[in-house]
Amino acid sequence: RKEVEQDPGPFNVPEGATVAFNCTYSNSASQSFFWYRQDCRKEPKLLMSVYSSGNEDGRFTAQLNRASQYISLLIRDSKLSDSATYLCVVRSHTGGFKTIFGAGTRLFVKA
Amino acid sequence: NAGVTQTPKFQVLKTGQSMTLQCAQDMNHNSMYWYRQDPGMGLRLIYYSASEGTTDKGEVPNGYNVSRLNKREFSLRLESAAPSQTSVYFCASSTVQETQYFGPGTRLLVL
């Protein structure tokens, strides 16, 4: 089992739709969580950190469920420019720092 | 600020050839990383350097060597390239285990 798992998609949604991605992680000692965005043939860039109480940044909402060991990303009112691959990132701080990247979920937003 | 820069952007090698991928950052970060990204897989850590003068193996170090030349520069060397090393290579930097900032990547094809 991979340490961080994501549905690879692709998710094909129309403009204006709401779409949600989940990411599960296996290490219960994981302490920090992030969503990165990666455009085609570009480098990953931080989209947002994920806090225990959940957090929002404009149209994006991130949630953490420690009991079930998953994080989620909700995108409201999807734009064409949201088309990208979304990477889930999990970091543990026990026995040294370890950062694991998920393989990503591809999103296509269509007009 | 340039952020994280990588050279070259593209490279084609024949099996057995050697090459060095260069990475530099101007954000005064202590930590630097080398990842490879293959289709369907997350970013996998090859080597990292927590601070100037130190380097440690990541998840997939075999076939690679690194040098932390100074605080700014972290190079990755392939001594004898193999087709299995065909990949996209990303360098990243961060303050101590905080958000990682990535370079634009190097696309390597080994024939």
Short mmCIF file of C-alpha atoms in Angstrom, two decimals:
data_model
loop_
_atom_site.label_atom_id
_atom_site.label_comp_id
_atom_site.label_asym_id
_atom_site.label_seq_id
_atom_site.Cartn_x
_atom_site.Cartn_y
_atom_site.Cartn_z
CA ARG A 1 0.00 0.00 0.00
CA LYS A 2 1.33 3.45 -0.90
CA GLU A 3 1.91 5.82 1.98
CA VAL A 4 -0.13 8.52 0.26
CA GLU A 5 -2.88 7.58 -2.18
CA GLN A 6 -4.91 9.71 -4.52
CA ASP A 7 -7.47 8.97 -7.20
CA PRO A 8 -5.54 9.76 -10.39
CA GLY A 9 -8.70 10.92 -12.19
CA PRO A 10 -9.06 12.59 -14.53
CA PHE A 11 -11.94 14.61 -13.20
CA ASN A 12 -13.72 16.36 -16.07
CA VAL A 13 -16.02 19.13 -14.87
CA PRO A 14 -17.76 22.10 -16.48
CA GLU A 15 -16.92 25.65 -15.54
CA GLY A 16 -18.72 26.71 -12.40
CA ALA A 17 -18.91 23.21 -10.96
CA THR A 18 -17.82 22.18 -7.51
CA VAL A 19 -15.31 19.35 -7.35
CA ALA A 20 -13.70 17.54 -4.44
CA PHE A 21 -10.60 15.37 -4.16
CA ASN A 22 -9.61 13.08 -1.35
CA CYS A 23 -6.21 11.81 -0.33
CA THR A 24 -5.55 9.02 2.17
CA TYR A 25 -2.36 8.49 4.13
CA SER A 26 -1.14 5.45 6.02
CA ASN A 27 1.20 6.90 8.64
CA SER A 28 -0.85 7.86 11.66
CA ALA A 29 2.11 9.88 12.95
CA SER A 30 1.84 12.32 10.03
CA GLN A 31 1.72 15.87 11.27
CA SER A 32 1.69 18.31 8.37
CA PHE A 33 -0.44 18.28 5.27
CA PHE A 34 -0.44 20.29 2.07
CA TRP A 35 -1.98 20.55 -1.35
CA TYR A 36 0.30 21.44 -4.24
CA ARG A 37 -0.75 22.29 -7.76
CA GLN A 38 1.22 21.20 -10.81
CA ASP A 39 0.48 22.52 -14.28
CA CYS A 40 1.37 20.44 -17.31
CA ARG A 41 5.15 20.25 -17.74
CA LYS A 42 5.72 22.68 -14.88
CA GLU A 43 6.99 22.42 -11.34
CA PRO A 44 4.74 21.80 -8.33
CA LYS A 45 3.69 24.90 -6.40
CA LEU A 46 2.13 25.15 -2.98
CA LEU A 47 -1.61 25.69 -3.18
CA MET A 48 -2.41 25.61 0.52
CA SER A 49 -1.53 24.03 3.82
CA VAL A 50 -4.17 21.93 5.55
CA TYR A 51 -4.95 22.70 9.17
CA SER A 52 -6.71 20.49 11.70
CA SER A 53 -9.71 22.79 11.88
CA GLY A 54 -9.99 23.06 8.13
CA ASN A 55 -9.14 26.18 6.17
CA GLU A 56 -10.33 28.16 3.22
CA ASP A 57 -8.58 30.27 0.63
CA GLY A 58 -11.02 31.89 -1.73
CA ARG A 59 -12.70 29.14 -3.73
CA PHE A 60 -10.54 26.43 -2.19
CA THR A 61 -11.31 24.61 1.06
CA ALA A 62 -9.07 22.01 2.66
CA GLN A 63 -10.12 19.58 5.36
CA LEU A 64 -8.24 17.08 7.51
CA ASN A 65 -9.79 13.98 9.06
CA ARG A 66 -7.19 12.43 11.37
CA ALA A 67 -9.47 9.62 12.56
CA SER A 68 -9.94 8.31 9.01
CA GLN A 69 -6.52 9.51 7.86
CA TYR A 70 -7.52 11.53 4.86
CA ILE A 71 -7.40 15.08 3.64
CA SER A 72 -9.66 16.69 1.10
CA LEU A 73 -9.66 19.63 -1.28
CA LEU A 74 -12.87 21.28 -2.42
CA ILE A 75 -12.88 23.68 -5.35
CA ARG A 76 -15.99 25.80 -5.81
CA ASP A 77 -17.00 27.67 -8.96
CA SER A 78 -14.33 25.94 -11.06
CA LYS A 79 -12.45 28.03 -13.59
CA LEU A 80 -10.70 26.93 -16.77
CA SER A 81 -7.46 27.98 -15.10
CA ASP A 82 -8.01 25.42 -12.34
CA SER A 83 -7.13 22.66 -14.81
CA ALA A 84 -4.02 21.05 -13.36
CA THR A 85 -2.80 18.11 -11.32
CA TYR A 86 -3.31 18.43 -7.56
CA LEU A 87 -0.72 16.75 -5.37
CA CYS A 88 -1.38 15.71 -1.82
CA VAL A 89 1.67 16.06 0.45
CA VAL A 90 2.07 14.50 3.88
CA ARG A 91 4.92 15.17 6.26
CA SER A 92 5.88 13.27 9.38
CA HIS A 93 8.21 14.57 12.04
CA THR A 94 9.05 11.40 13.90
CA GLY A 95 12.48 9.84 13.50
CA GLY A 96 13.45 12.74 11.29
CA PHE A 97 11.44 14.65 8.77
CA LYS A 98 9.88 12.73 5.92
CA THR A 99 7.80 14.24 3.14
CA ILE A 100 5.70 12.05 0.89
CA PHE A 101 4.04 13.28 -2.30
CA GLY A 102 0.97 11.62 -3.73
CA ALA A 103 0.92 10.84 -7.44
CA GLY A 104 -1.70 13.51 -8.03
CA THR A 105 -5.27 13.93 -9.24
CA ARG A 106 -5.79 15.42 -12.68
CA LEU A 107 -8.54 17.99 -13.13
CA PHE A 108 -9.88 19.26 -16.44
CA VAL A 109 -12.31 22.15 -16.34
CA LYS A 110 -14.19 22.65 -19.60
CA ALA A 111 -16.11 25.62 -20.97
CA ASN B 1 14.35 36.90 -7.15
CA ALA B 2 14.95 33.92 -9.43
CA GLY B 3 13.93 31.41 -6.72
CA VAL B 4 15.20 27.96 -7.66
CA THR B 5 16.97 27.55 -10.99
CA GLN B 6 18.01 24.34 -12.71
CA THR B 7 20.22 23.58 -15.67
CA PRO B 8 19.92 22.10 -18.17
CA LYS B 9 16.22 22.12 -19.04
CA PHE B 10 16.53 19.13 -21.37
CA GLN B 11 19.17 16.49 -21.89
CA VAL B 12 19.54 13.36 -23.97
CA LEU B 13 22.19 10.85 -22.91
CA LYS B 14 23.34 7.51 -24.16
CA THR B 15 23.52 4.62 -21.73
CA GLY B 16 26.74 4.80 -19.75
CA GLN B 17 27.31 8.52 -20.19
CA SER B 18 27.64 10.77 -17.18
CA MET B 19 26.22 14.18 -16.45
CA THR B 20 25.63 16.65 -13.65
CA LEU B 21 22.37 18.47 -13.04
CA GLN B 22 22.84 21.87 -11.46
CA CYS B 23 20.54 23.58 -8.99
CA ALA B 24 20.82 26.94 -7.28
CA GLN B 25 18.53 28.90 -4.97
CA ASP B 26 18.66 32.53 -3.91
CA MET B 27 16.20 32.36 -0.99
CA ASN B 28 18.83 31.67 1.67
CA HIS B 29 17.24 28.30 2.41
CA ASN B 30 19.13 25.75 4.45
CA SER B 31 17.55 22.63 3.00
CA MET B 32 17.72 21.44 -0.58
CA TYR B 33 16.31 18.36 -2.30
CA TRP B 34 16.47 16.36 -5.50
CA TYR B 35 13.37 14.49 -6.70
CA ARG B 36 12.47 12.50 -9.74
CA GLN B 37 8.95 12.36 -11.14
CA ASP B 38 7.74 9.50 -13.30
CA PRO B 39 4.28 9.00 -14.84
CA GLY B 40 1.75 7.63 -12.36
CA MET B 41 4.09 8.07 -9.44
CA GLY B 42 4.53 10.82 -6.94
CA LEU B 43 7.71 12.79 -6.60
CA ARG B 44 10.33 10.48 -5.15
CA LEU B 45 13.18 11.85 -3.09
CA ILE B 46 16.64 10.96 -4.39
CA TYR B 47 18.86 12.90 -1.98
CA TYR B 48 18.50 15.84 0.31
CA SER B 49 20.73 18.23 2.17
CA ALA B 50 19.38 19.54 5.45
CA SER B 51 22.11 22.16 5.64
CA GLU B 52 25.35 23.15 4.00
CA GLY B 53 27.90 20.39 4.40
CA THR B 54 25.42 17.55 4.92
CA THR B 55 23.73 15.19 2.50
CA ASP B 56 21.49 12.19 3.08
CA LYS B 57 19.93 9.49 0.95
CA GLY B 58 16.27 9.60 0.13
CA GLU B 59 13.97 6.92 -1.19
CA VAL B 60 15.73 6.19 -4.51
CA PRO B 61 19.46 7.12 -4.25
CA ASN B 62 20.96 4.27 -6.28
CA GLY B 63 22.81 5.46 -9.37
CA TYR B 64 23.10 9.05 -8.15
CA ASN B 65 25.53 11.18 -6.20
CA VAL B 66 25.12 14.70 -4.90
CA SER B 67 27.27 17.62 -3.81
CA ARG B 68 26.19 20.53 -1.66
CA LEU B 69 28.70 22.96 -3.03
CA ASN B 70 27.67 25.84 -0.77
CA LYS B 71 24.45 27.12 0.74
CA ARG B 72 23.09 28.12 -2.68
CA GLU B 73 24.04 25.17 -4.86
CA PHE B 74 23.16 21.48 -4.83
CA SER B 75 24.16 19.30 -7.77
CA LEU B 76 23.06 15.81 -8.79
CA ARG B 77 25.39 13.54 -10.72
CA LEU B 78 24.64 10.47 -12.78
CA GLU B 79 27.91 8.59 -13.14
CA SER B 80 26.71 6.00 -15.65
CA ALA B 81 23.26 6.77 -16.98
CA ALA B 82 20.74 3.98 -17.50
CA PRO B 83 17.40 4.02 -19.37
CA SER B 84 15.65 3.59 -16.00
CA GLN B 85 16.90 7.07 -15.10
CA THR B 86 14.80 8.64 -17.83
CA SER B 87 12.63 11.01 -15.83
CA VAL B 88 11.91 14.59 -14.92
CA TYR B 89 14.20 15.81 -12.16
CA PHE B 90 13.16 18.57 -9.79
CA CYS B 91 15.31 20.42 -7.33
CA ALA B 92 13.64 22.09 -4.36
CA SER B 93 14.64 24.17 -1.39
CA SER B 94 13.06 25.12 1.92
CA THR B 95 13.70 26.58 5.30
CA VAL B 96 13.96 23.84 7.90
CA GLN B 97 11.23 21.44 6.81
CA GLU B 98 8.81 24.11 5.75
CA THR B 99 7.24 24.76 2.35
CA GLN B 100 9.35 23.46 -0.49
CA TYR B 101 9.91 25.64 -3.54
CA PHE B 102 10.67 23.83 -6.74
CA GLY B 103 12.82 24.61 -9.74
CA PRO B 104 11.43 24.29 -13.30
CA GLY B 105 12.78 20.75 -13.74
CA THR B 106 15.17 18.93 -16.03
CA ARG B 107 13.79 16.46 -18.55
CA LEU B 108 16.27 13.66 -19.06
CA LEU B 109 16.08 10.96 -21.70
CA VAL B 110 18.55 8.09 -21.56
CA LEU B 111 18.75 6.02 -24.71
#
